[in-house]
XYZ file of C-alpha atoms in Angstrom:
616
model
C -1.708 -26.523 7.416
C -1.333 -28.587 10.484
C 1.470 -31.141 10.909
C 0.527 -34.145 12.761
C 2.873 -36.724 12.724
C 1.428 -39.468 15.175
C 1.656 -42.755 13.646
C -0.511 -44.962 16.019
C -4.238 -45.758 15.015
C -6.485 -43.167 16.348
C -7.428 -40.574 13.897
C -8.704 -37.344 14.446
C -11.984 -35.939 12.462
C -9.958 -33.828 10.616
C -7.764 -36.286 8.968
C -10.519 -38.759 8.855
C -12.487 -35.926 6.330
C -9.194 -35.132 4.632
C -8.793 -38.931 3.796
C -12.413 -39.326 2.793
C -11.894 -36.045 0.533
C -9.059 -37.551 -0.788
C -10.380 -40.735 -1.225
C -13.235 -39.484 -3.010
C -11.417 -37.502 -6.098
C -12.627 -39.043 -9.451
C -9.057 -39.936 -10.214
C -9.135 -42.102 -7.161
C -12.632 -43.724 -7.754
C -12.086 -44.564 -10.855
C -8.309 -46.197 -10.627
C -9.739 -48.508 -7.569
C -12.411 -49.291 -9.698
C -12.545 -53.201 -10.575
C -8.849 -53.021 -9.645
C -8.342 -55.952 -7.255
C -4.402 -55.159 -6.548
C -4.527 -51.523 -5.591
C -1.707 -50.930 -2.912
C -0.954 -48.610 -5.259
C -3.666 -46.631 -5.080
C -3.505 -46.629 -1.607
C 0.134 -45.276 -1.741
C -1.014 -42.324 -4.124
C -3.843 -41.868 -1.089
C -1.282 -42.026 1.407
C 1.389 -39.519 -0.155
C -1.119 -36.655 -0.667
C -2.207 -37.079 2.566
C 1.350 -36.748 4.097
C 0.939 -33.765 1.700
C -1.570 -31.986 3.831
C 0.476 -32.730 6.309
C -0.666 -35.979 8.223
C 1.818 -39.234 7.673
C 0.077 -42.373 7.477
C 0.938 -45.517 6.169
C -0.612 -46.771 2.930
C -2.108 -49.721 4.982
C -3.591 -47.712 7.571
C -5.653 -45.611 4.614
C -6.903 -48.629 3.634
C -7.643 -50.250 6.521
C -9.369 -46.757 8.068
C -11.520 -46.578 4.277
C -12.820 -50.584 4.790
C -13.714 -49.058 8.210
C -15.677 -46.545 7.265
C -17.446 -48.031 4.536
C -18.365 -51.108 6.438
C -20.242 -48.405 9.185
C -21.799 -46.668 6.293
C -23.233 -50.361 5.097
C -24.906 -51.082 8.066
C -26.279 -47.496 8.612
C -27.504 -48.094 4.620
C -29.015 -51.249 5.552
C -30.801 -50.112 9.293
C -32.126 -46.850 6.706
C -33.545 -49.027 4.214
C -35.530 -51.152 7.526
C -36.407 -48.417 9.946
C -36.936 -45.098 8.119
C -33.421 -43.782 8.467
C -32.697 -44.160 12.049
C -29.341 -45.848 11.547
C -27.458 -43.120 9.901
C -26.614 -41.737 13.815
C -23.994 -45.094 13.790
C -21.708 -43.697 11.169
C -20.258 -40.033 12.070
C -19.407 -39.358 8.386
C -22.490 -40.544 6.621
C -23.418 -38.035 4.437
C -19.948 -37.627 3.012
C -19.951 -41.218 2.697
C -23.320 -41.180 1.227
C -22.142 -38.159 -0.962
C -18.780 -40.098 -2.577
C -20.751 -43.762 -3.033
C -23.830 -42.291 -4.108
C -22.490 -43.495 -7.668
C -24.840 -46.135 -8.544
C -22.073 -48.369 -10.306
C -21.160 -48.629 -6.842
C -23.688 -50.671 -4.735
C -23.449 -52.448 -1.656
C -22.081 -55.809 -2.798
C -19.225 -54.145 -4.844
C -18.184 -51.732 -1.948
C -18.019 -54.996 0.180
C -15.938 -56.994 -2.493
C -13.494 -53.752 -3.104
C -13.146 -54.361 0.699
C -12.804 -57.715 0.930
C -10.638 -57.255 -2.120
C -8.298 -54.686 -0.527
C -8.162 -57.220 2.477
C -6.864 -59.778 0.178
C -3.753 -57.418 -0.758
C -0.539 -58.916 0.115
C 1.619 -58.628 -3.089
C 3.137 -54.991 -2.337
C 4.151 -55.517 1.455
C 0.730 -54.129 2.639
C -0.324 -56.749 5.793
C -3.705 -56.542 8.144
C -2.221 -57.288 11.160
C -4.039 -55.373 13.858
C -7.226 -54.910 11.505
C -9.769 -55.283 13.967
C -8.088 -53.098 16.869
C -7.925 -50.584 14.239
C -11.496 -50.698 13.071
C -12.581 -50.820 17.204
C -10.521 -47.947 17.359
C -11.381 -46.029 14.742
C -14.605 -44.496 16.297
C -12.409 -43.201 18.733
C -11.818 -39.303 19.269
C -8.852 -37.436 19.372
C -8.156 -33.954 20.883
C -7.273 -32.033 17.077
C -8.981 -28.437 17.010
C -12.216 -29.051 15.022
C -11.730 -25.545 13.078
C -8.902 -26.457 11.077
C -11.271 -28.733 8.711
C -10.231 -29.176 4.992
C -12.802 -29.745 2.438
C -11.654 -30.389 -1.084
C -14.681 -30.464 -3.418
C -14.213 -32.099 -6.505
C -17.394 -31.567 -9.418
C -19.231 -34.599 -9.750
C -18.740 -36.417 -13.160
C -20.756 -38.810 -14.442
C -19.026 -41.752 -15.216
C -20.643 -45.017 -16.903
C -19.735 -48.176 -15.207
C -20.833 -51.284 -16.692
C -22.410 -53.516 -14.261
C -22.363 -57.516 -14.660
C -26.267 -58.732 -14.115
C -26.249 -62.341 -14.324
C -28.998 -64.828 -16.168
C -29.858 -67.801 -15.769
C -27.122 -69.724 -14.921
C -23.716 -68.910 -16.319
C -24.894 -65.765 -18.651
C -24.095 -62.562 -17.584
C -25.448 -58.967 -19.962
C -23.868 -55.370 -19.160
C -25.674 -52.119 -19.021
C -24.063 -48.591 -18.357
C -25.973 -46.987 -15.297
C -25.617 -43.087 -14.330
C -23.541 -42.492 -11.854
C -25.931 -39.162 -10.880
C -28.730 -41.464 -10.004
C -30.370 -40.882 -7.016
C -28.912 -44.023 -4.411
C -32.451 -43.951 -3.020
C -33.087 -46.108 -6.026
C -30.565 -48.894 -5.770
C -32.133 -52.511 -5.278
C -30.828 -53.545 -2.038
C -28.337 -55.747 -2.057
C -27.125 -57.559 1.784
C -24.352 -59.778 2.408
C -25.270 -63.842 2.909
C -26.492 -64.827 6.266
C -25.106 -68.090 7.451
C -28.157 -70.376 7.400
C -29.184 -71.581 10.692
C -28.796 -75.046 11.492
C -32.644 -77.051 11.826
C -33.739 -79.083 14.432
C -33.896 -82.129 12.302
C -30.688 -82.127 10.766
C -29.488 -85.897 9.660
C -26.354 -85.467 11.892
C -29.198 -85.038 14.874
C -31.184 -87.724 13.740
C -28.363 -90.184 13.153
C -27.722 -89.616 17.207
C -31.100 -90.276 18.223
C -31.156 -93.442 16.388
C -27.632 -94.296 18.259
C -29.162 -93.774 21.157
C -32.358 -95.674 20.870
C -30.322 -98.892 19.486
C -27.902 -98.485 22.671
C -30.690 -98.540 25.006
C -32.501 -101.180 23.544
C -29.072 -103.676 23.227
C -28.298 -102.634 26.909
C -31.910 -103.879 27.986
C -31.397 -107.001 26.171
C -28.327 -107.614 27.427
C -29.966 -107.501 30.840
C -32.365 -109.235 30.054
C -30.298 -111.803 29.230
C -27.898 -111.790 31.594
C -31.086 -111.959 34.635
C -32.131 -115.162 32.463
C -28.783 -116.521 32.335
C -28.402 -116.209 36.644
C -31.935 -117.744 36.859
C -30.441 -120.861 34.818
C -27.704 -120.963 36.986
C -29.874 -120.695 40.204
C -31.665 -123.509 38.983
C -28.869 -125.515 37.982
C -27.801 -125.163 41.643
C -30.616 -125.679 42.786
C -31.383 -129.205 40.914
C -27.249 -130.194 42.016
C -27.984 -129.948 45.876
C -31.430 -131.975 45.290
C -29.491 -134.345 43.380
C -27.031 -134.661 46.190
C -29.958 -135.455 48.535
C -31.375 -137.986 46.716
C -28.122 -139.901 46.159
C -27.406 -139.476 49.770
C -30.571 -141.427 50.004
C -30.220 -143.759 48.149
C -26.383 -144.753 49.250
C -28.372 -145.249 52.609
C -30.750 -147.313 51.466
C -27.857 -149.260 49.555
C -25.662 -149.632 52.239
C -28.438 -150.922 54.371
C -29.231 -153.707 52.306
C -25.866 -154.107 52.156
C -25.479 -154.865 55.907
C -28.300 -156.967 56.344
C -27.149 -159.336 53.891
C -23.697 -160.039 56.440
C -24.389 -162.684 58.951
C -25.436 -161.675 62.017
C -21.546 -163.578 63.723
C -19.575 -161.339 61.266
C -21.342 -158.153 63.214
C -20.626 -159.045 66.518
C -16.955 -159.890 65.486
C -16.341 -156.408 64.172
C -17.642 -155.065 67.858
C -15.777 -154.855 70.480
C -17.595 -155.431 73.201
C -15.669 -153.363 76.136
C -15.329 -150.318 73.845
C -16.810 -148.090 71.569
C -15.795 -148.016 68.136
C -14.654 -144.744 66.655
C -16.488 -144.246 63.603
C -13.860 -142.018 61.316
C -15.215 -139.122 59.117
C -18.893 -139.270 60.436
C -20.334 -142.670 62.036
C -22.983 -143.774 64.826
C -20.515 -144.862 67.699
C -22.519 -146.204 70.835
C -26.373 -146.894 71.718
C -25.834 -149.141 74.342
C -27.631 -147.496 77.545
C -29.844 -144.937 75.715
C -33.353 -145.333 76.715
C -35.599 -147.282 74.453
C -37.565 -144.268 73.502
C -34.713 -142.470 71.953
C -33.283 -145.523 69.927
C -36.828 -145.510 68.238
C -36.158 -142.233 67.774
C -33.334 -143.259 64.749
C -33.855 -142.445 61.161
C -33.987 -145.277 58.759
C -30.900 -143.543 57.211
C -28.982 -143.200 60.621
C -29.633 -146.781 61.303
C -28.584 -147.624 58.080
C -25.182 -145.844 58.546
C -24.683 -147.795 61.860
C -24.682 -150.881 59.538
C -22.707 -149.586 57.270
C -19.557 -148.713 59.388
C -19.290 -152.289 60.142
C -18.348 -153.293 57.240
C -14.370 -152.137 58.202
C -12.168 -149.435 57.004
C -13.266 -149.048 53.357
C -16.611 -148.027 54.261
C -15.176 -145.582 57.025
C -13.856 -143.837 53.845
C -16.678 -144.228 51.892
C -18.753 -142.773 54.390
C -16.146 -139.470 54.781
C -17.367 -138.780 51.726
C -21.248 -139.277 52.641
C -20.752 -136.436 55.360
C -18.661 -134.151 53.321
C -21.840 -134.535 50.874
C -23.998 -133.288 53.404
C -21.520 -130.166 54.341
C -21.470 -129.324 50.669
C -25.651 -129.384 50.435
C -25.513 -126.794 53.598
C -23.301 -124.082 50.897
C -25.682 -122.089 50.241
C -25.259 -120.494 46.373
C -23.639 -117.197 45.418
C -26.344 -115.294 43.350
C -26.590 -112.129 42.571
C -30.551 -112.182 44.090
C -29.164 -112.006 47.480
C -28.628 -108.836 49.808
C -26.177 -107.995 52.289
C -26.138 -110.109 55.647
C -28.584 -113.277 54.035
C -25.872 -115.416 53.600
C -24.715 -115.003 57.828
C -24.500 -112.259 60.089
C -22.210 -113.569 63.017
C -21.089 -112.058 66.728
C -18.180 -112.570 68.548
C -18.177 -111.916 72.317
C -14.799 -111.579 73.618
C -12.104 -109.081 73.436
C -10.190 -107.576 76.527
C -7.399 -105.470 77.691
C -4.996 -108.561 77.120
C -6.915 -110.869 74.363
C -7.330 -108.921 71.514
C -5.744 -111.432 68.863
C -8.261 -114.255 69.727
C -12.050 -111.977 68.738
C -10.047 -111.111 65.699
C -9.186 -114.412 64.413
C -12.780 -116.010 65.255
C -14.795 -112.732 63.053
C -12.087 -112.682 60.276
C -12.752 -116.237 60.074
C -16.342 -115.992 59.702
C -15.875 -113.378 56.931
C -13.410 -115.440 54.911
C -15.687 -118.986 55.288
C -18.683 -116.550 53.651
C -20.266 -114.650 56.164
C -21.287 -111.168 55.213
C -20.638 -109.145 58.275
C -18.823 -110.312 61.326
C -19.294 -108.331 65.006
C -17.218 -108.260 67.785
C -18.762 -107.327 71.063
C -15.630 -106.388 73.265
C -14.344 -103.931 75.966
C -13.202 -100.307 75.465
C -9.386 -100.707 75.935
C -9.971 -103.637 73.263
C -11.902 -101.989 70.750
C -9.305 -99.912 68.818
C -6.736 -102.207 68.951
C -9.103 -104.660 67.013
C -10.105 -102.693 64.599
C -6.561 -101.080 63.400
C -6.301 -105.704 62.451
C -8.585 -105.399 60.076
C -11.338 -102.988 58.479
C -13.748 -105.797 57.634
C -14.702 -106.100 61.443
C -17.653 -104.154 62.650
C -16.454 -103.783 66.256
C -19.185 -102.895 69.612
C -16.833 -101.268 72.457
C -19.933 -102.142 75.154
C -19.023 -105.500 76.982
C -17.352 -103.822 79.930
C -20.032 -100.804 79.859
C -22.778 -100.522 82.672
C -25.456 -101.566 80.309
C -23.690 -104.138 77.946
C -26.197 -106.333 78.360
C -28.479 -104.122 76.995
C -26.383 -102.824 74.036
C -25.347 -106.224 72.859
C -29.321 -107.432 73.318
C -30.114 -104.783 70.977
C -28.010 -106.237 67.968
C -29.453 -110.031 68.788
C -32.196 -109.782 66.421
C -29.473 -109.256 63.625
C -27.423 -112.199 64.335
C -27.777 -115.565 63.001
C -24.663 -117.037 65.343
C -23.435 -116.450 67.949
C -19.686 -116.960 69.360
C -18.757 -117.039 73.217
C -15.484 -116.819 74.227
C -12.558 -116.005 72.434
C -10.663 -113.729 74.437
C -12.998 -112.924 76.802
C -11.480 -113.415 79.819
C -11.950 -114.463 83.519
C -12.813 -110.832 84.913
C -15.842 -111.834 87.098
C -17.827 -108.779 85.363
C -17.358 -109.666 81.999
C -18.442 -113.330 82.742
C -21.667 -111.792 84.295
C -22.325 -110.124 80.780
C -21.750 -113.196 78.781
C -23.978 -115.324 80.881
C -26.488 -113.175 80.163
C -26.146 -112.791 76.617
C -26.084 -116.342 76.642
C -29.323 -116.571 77.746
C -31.258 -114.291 76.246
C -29.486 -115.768 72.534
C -30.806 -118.873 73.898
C -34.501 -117.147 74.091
C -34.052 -116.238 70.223
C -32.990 -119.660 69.157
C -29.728 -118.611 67.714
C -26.654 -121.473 67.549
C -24.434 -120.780 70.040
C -20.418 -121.654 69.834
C -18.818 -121.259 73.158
C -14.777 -121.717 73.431
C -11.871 -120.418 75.610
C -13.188 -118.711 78.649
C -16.212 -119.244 77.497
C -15.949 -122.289 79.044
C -14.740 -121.577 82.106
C -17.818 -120.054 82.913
C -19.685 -123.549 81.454
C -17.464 -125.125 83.995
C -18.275 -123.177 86.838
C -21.905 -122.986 85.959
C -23.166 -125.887 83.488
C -27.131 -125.270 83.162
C -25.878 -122.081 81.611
C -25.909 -124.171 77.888
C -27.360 -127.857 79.218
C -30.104 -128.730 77.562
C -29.458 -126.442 74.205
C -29.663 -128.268 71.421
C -28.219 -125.629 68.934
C -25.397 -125.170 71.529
C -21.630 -126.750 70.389
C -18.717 -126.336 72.850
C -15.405 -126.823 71.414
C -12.912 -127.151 74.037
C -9.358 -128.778 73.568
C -8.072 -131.648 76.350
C -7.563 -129.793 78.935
C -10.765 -127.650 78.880
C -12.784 -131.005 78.143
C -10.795 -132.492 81.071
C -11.990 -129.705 83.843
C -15.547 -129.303 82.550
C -15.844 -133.710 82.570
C -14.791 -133.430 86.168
C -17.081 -130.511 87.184
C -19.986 -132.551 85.587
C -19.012 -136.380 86.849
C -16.836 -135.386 89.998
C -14.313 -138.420 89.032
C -11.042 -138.491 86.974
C -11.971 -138.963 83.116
C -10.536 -142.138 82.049
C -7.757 -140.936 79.311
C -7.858 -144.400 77.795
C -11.261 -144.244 76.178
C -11.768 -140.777 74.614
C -14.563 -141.234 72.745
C -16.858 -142.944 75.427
C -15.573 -139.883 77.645
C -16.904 -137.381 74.766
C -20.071 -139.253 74.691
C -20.796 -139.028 78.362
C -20.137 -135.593 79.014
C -22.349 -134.896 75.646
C -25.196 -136.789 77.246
C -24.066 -135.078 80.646
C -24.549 -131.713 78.945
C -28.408 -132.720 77.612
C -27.055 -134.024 73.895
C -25.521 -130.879 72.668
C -23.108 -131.129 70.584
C -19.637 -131.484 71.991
C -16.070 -131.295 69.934
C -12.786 -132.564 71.625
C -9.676 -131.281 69.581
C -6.843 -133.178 69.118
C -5.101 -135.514 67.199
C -8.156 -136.488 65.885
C -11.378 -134.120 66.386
C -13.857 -136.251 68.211
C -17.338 -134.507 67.573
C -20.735 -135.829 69.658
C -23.745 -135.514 69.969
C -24.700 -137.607 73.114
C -26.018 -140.265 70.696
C -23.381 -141.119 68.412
C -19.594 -140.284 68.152
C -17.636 -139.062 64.723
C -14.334 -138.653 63.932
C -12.436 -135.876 62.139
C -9.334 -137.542 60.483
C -8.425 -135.405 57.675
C -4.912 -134.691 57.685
C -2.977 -131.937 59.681
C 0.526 -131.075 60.677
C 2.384 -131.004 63.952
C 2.544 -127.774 63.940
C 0.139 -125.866 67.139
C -0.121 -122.429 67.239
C -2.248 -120.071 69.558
C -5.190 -119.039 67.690
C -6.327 -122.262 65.953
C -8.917 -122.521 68.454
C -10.651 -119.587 66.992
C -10.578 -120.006 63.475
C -12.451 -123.484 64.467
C -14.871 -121.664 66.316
C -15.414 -118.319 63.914
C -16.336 -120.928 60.684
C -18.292 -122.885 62.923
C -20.458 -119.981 63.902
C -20.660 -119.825 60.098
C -21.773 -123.354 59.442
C -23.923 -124.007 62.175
C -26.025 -121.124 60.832
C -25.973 -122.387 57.354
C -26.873 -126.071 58.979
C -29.641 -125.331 61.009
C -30.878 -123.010 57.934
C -30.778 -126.153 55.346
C -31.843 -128.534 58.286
C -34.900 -126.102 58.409
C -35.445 -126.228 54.694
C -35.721 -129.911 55.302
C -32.421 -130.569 53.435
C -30.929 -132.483 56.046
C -32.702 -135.060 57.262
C -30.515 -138.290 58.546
C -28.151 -136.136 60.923
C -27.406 -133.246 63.604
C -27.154 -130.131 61.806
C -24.363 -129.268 64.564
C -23.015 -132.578 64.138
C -22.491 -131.525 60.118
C -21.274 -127.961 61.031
C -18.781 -129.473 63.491
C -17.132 -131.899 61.069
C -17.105 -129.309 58.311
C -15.420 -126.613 60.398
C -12.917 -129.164 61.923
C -11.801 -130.280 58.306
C -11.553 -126.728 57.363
C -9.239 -126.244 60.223
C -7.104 -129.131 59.914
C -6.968 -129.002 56.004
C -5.998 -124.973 56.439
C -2.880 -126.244 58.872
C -2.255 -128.739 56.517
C -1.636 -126.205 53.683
C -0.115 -123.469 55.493
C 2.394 -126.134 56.875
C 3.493 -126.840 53.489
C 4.140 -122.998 52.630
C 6.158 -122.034 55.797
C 6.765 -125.108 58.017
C 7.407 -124.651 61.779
C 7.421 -120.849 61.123
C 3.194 -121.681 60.592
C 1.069 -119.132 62.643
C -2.219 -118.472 62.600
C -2.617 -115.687 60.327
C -1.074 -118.549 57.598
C -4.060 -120.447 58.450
C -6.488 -117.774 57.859
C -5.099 -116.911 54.170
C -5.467 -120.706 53.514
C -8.962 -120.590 54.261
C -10.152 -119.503 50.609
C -8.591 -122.525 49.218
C -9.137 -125.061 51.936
C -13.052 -124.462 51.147
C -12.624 -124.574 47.331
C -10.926 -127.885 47.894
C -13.006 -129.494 50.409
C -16.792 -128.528 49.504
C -16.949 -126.691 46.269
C -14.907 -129.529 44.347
């Protein structure tokens, strides 16, 4: 007799035969028999096989016998379907086959006396481990084969009644022979989970979900796309409203007029100078050929009637022209695309001036542009664009071929800005002059400040002539450009007949003098910006003015094209909206910080300067 004391969870052949012998003695059968708690059984199994001289635990009997029947189930089963291939799966299947041959013991008792034995927990038997022992089980172990037990026991037959159930609830017992061939047991396989159908409710509930989500998000769009075409219209019917009001205030105020006497007129004008008309008013025909003053509108001659009617009307008529700024707004909607609403370009930008391109283009973005280029020199370029990420910034102007380069982008821009921070380098001059002229060949507005106009100066048919031209140059600028064109001192006293003159000088482009109060020309008529600023005069003013009139001057000429403005310049109406957005942005950022205002103030002011002045 061999002792073999291992206690892990491999076991050998031979004790795997000594345990089914054991297990197979008719005392054994018969107390596990319908005997749900039988740790005790198990314990009797377990002591006479420490007997022959192998210790194991009552658990691991039991766990190594639910083992081996389970493999002797599906060997049964893979018989019963394929002509008794399946037997090769479990090593002891004859003695398995030999000991369960008892017909009172088919497969779905054997698999609830091992489900039963599973549920044992009552006598301190636990199945922790189960399934590394029933992996392991199959496995071999090095015992001498020769040493083999066998314990034959006489097979009894023993009657076992067997519950058959009827119907529902009834159950009948009948004793079957335990000697009866197994060949002839009805087969009997555990419950397959069903598998789950295509068109399970759960499944079908989803679809459903899915469906109704689409079709509420399409209806939601399709609402919200009606709701922006209402508001589109609404907009639309607002500005043409505007118009005709416009329009009709003309035609009011020019019945108006000709209803004073003829003496009161001449009164109001003074003969030796020219009135300034505040907000937006027809200063001075006197001298214009005859041709042009039949040129007029009805509603232009209209509002040279109506400024003589004294101060109240001056304000009345501020309001006329900020009217007209407002119609040039063009709508947000969501049917635009990127660049529709102004694309503007900013030539300047050297080695020294790097502040000035950076204040015009982020002024342009914040009035509503949609992209903003600067056109500048090398040494310029990354110093600009570490100010701001907004800025699509061109390091060509000081290249060999900047002309080119910058030519190449023309048919993009809608407006164009000369000037700020360019410089007096004779090269970079050469450049702008030439961009100059071929913007002029493309019909795009044209805003030309700082040195800029020092190349007007030295060379005026440059811009002469250009209708959609506007220079914007402050006293001293206007001052050296006046005597370059008339070659006599400007006479101080009389700013806005000066203004006038060098308009006409310049072919009737539009001309802006800053200052205390922005004097804006034409050639034909003079306005005046009054709208309140501060004392306050920072570097860099200059170029917000001329980066949101790039921005309106496009949006002018566009409406003026559309045939929305009709009675005035459309540079005329850019000018006095961008110089009230400049003096109502010092204004507020005065109030914030005081004498400590710069520039940069300004520029975050600009958001609320516009709500205030033309969206209101």
């Amino acid at each position: 007799m061999l002792a073999n004391t291992t206690r892990g969870f491999l076991w050998s052949d031979v004790e795997t035969r000594t345990l089914l012998n054991i297990w197979g003695e008719q005392d054994i059968q018969t107390a596990l028999d319908g005997n749900f708690r039988n740790s005790f059984v198990y314990r009797d199994v377990s002591r006479r096989l420490g007997a022959m001289g192998f210790e194991r635990t009552p658990e691991q009997c039991r766990v190594r016998i639910k083992s081996l029947k389970r493999q002797y189930l599906l060997a049964k089963e893979g018989n019963l379907r394929n002509n008794g291939q399946y037997h090769k799966i479990c090593k002891f299947y004859d003695i398995m086959e030999r000991i369960l041959s008892n017909p009172a013991l088919d497969a779905h008792d054997l698999m609830m006396e091992s489900g039963a034995g599973g549920e044992e927990a009552g006598d301190g038997l636990e199945e922790d481990g189960e399934d590394a022992q029933d992996v392991e089980s199959t496995g071999e172990c090095p015992y001498p084969s020769e040493t083999e037990v066998k314990l034959e026991y006489p097979t009894v037959p023993i009657p076992i009644p067997l519950k058959v159930t009827v119907g529902n609830n009834s159950t009948s017992s009948r004793p079957h022979n335990s000697s009866q061939p197994a060949g002839h047991l009805p087969a009997r396989t555990p419950k397959r989970p069903r598998k789950r159908r295509s068109n399970f409710p759960m499944e079908k509930l989803m679809e459903q979900f899915l469906e109704q989500s689409a079709q509420a998000e399409e209806n939601f769009f399709r609402v919200e796309e009606q709701r922006l075409q209402m508001e589109d219209h609404r907009r639309e019917t607002e500005h043409a409203r505007e118009l005709h009001m416009l329009q009709m205030l003309a035609q009011m105020f020019s019945s108006i007029s000709s209803a004073r006497p003829s003496s009161a007129a001449k009164a109001a004008d003074p003969p030796a100078r020219a009135p300034v008309i505040t907000g937006s008013s027809p200063l001075h025909t006197r001298g214009r050929p005859s041709s042009q003053k039949d040129c007029l509108s009805a509603d232009s001659l209209a509002f040279e009637r109506y400024y003589n009617l004294g101060s109240s009307s001056h304000r009345a008529m501020d309001n006329v022209i900020f009217s007209l700024v407002k119609s040039i707004v063009p709508p947000l909607t969501s049917k635009k695309h990127k660049g529709q609403d102004g694309r503007i370009g900013i030539v300047g930008g050297c080695q020294d001036y790097t502040g000035a391109p950076y204040f015009a283009a982020i002024s342009a973005l914040k009035v509503g542009a949609d992209l903003s280029h600067v056109f500048c020199t090398k040494d310029a370029a990354t110093v600009i664009k570490s100010y701001s990420p907004e800025l699509i910034v061109h390091p060509v102007l000081d290249s060999l071929n900047a002309v080119e380069e910058i030519e190449k982008w023309l048919p993009r821009i809608h407006s164009l800005v000369v000037g700020p921070g360019l410089g007096r380098e004779e090269s970079l001059l050469k450049t702008a002059k030439e961009v100059i002229e071929r913007s002029k060949a493309r019909d795009i507005p044209i805003v030309i400040d700082a040195d800029g106009l020092w190349l007007v100066t030295q060379q005026p048919s440059i811009i002469q002539g250009y209708q959609k031209g506007i220079l914007t140059p402050n006293f001293m600028e206007f001052t050296r450009l006046f005597e370059a064109l008339h070659h006599e001192p400007m006479n101080s006293s009389d700013r806005a007949r000066s203004v006038m003159q060098l308009s006409g000088a310049m072919g009737n482009l539009t001309l802006v003098l800053k200052g205390e109060q922005d004097l804006i020309s034409d050639g034909s008529r003079v306005y005046s910006c009054s709208v309140e600023g501060s004392g306050r005069r920072c570097g860099g003013q200059g170029d917000l003015l001329s980066g949101s009139l790039g921005v309106l001057a496009h949006w002018a000429h566009s409406a003026s094209a559309a045939g929305m403005i009709k009675s005035m310049n459309p540079s005329v109406v850019a000018a006095f909206g961008a110089c009230s957005l400049t003096r109502q942005c010092n204004s507020q950022a005065f109030q914030r910080r005081g004498r400590s205002t710069t520039t940069s103030d300004m520029i975050h002011e600009i958001g609320p300067a516009f709500r205030k002045l033309f969206e209101t």
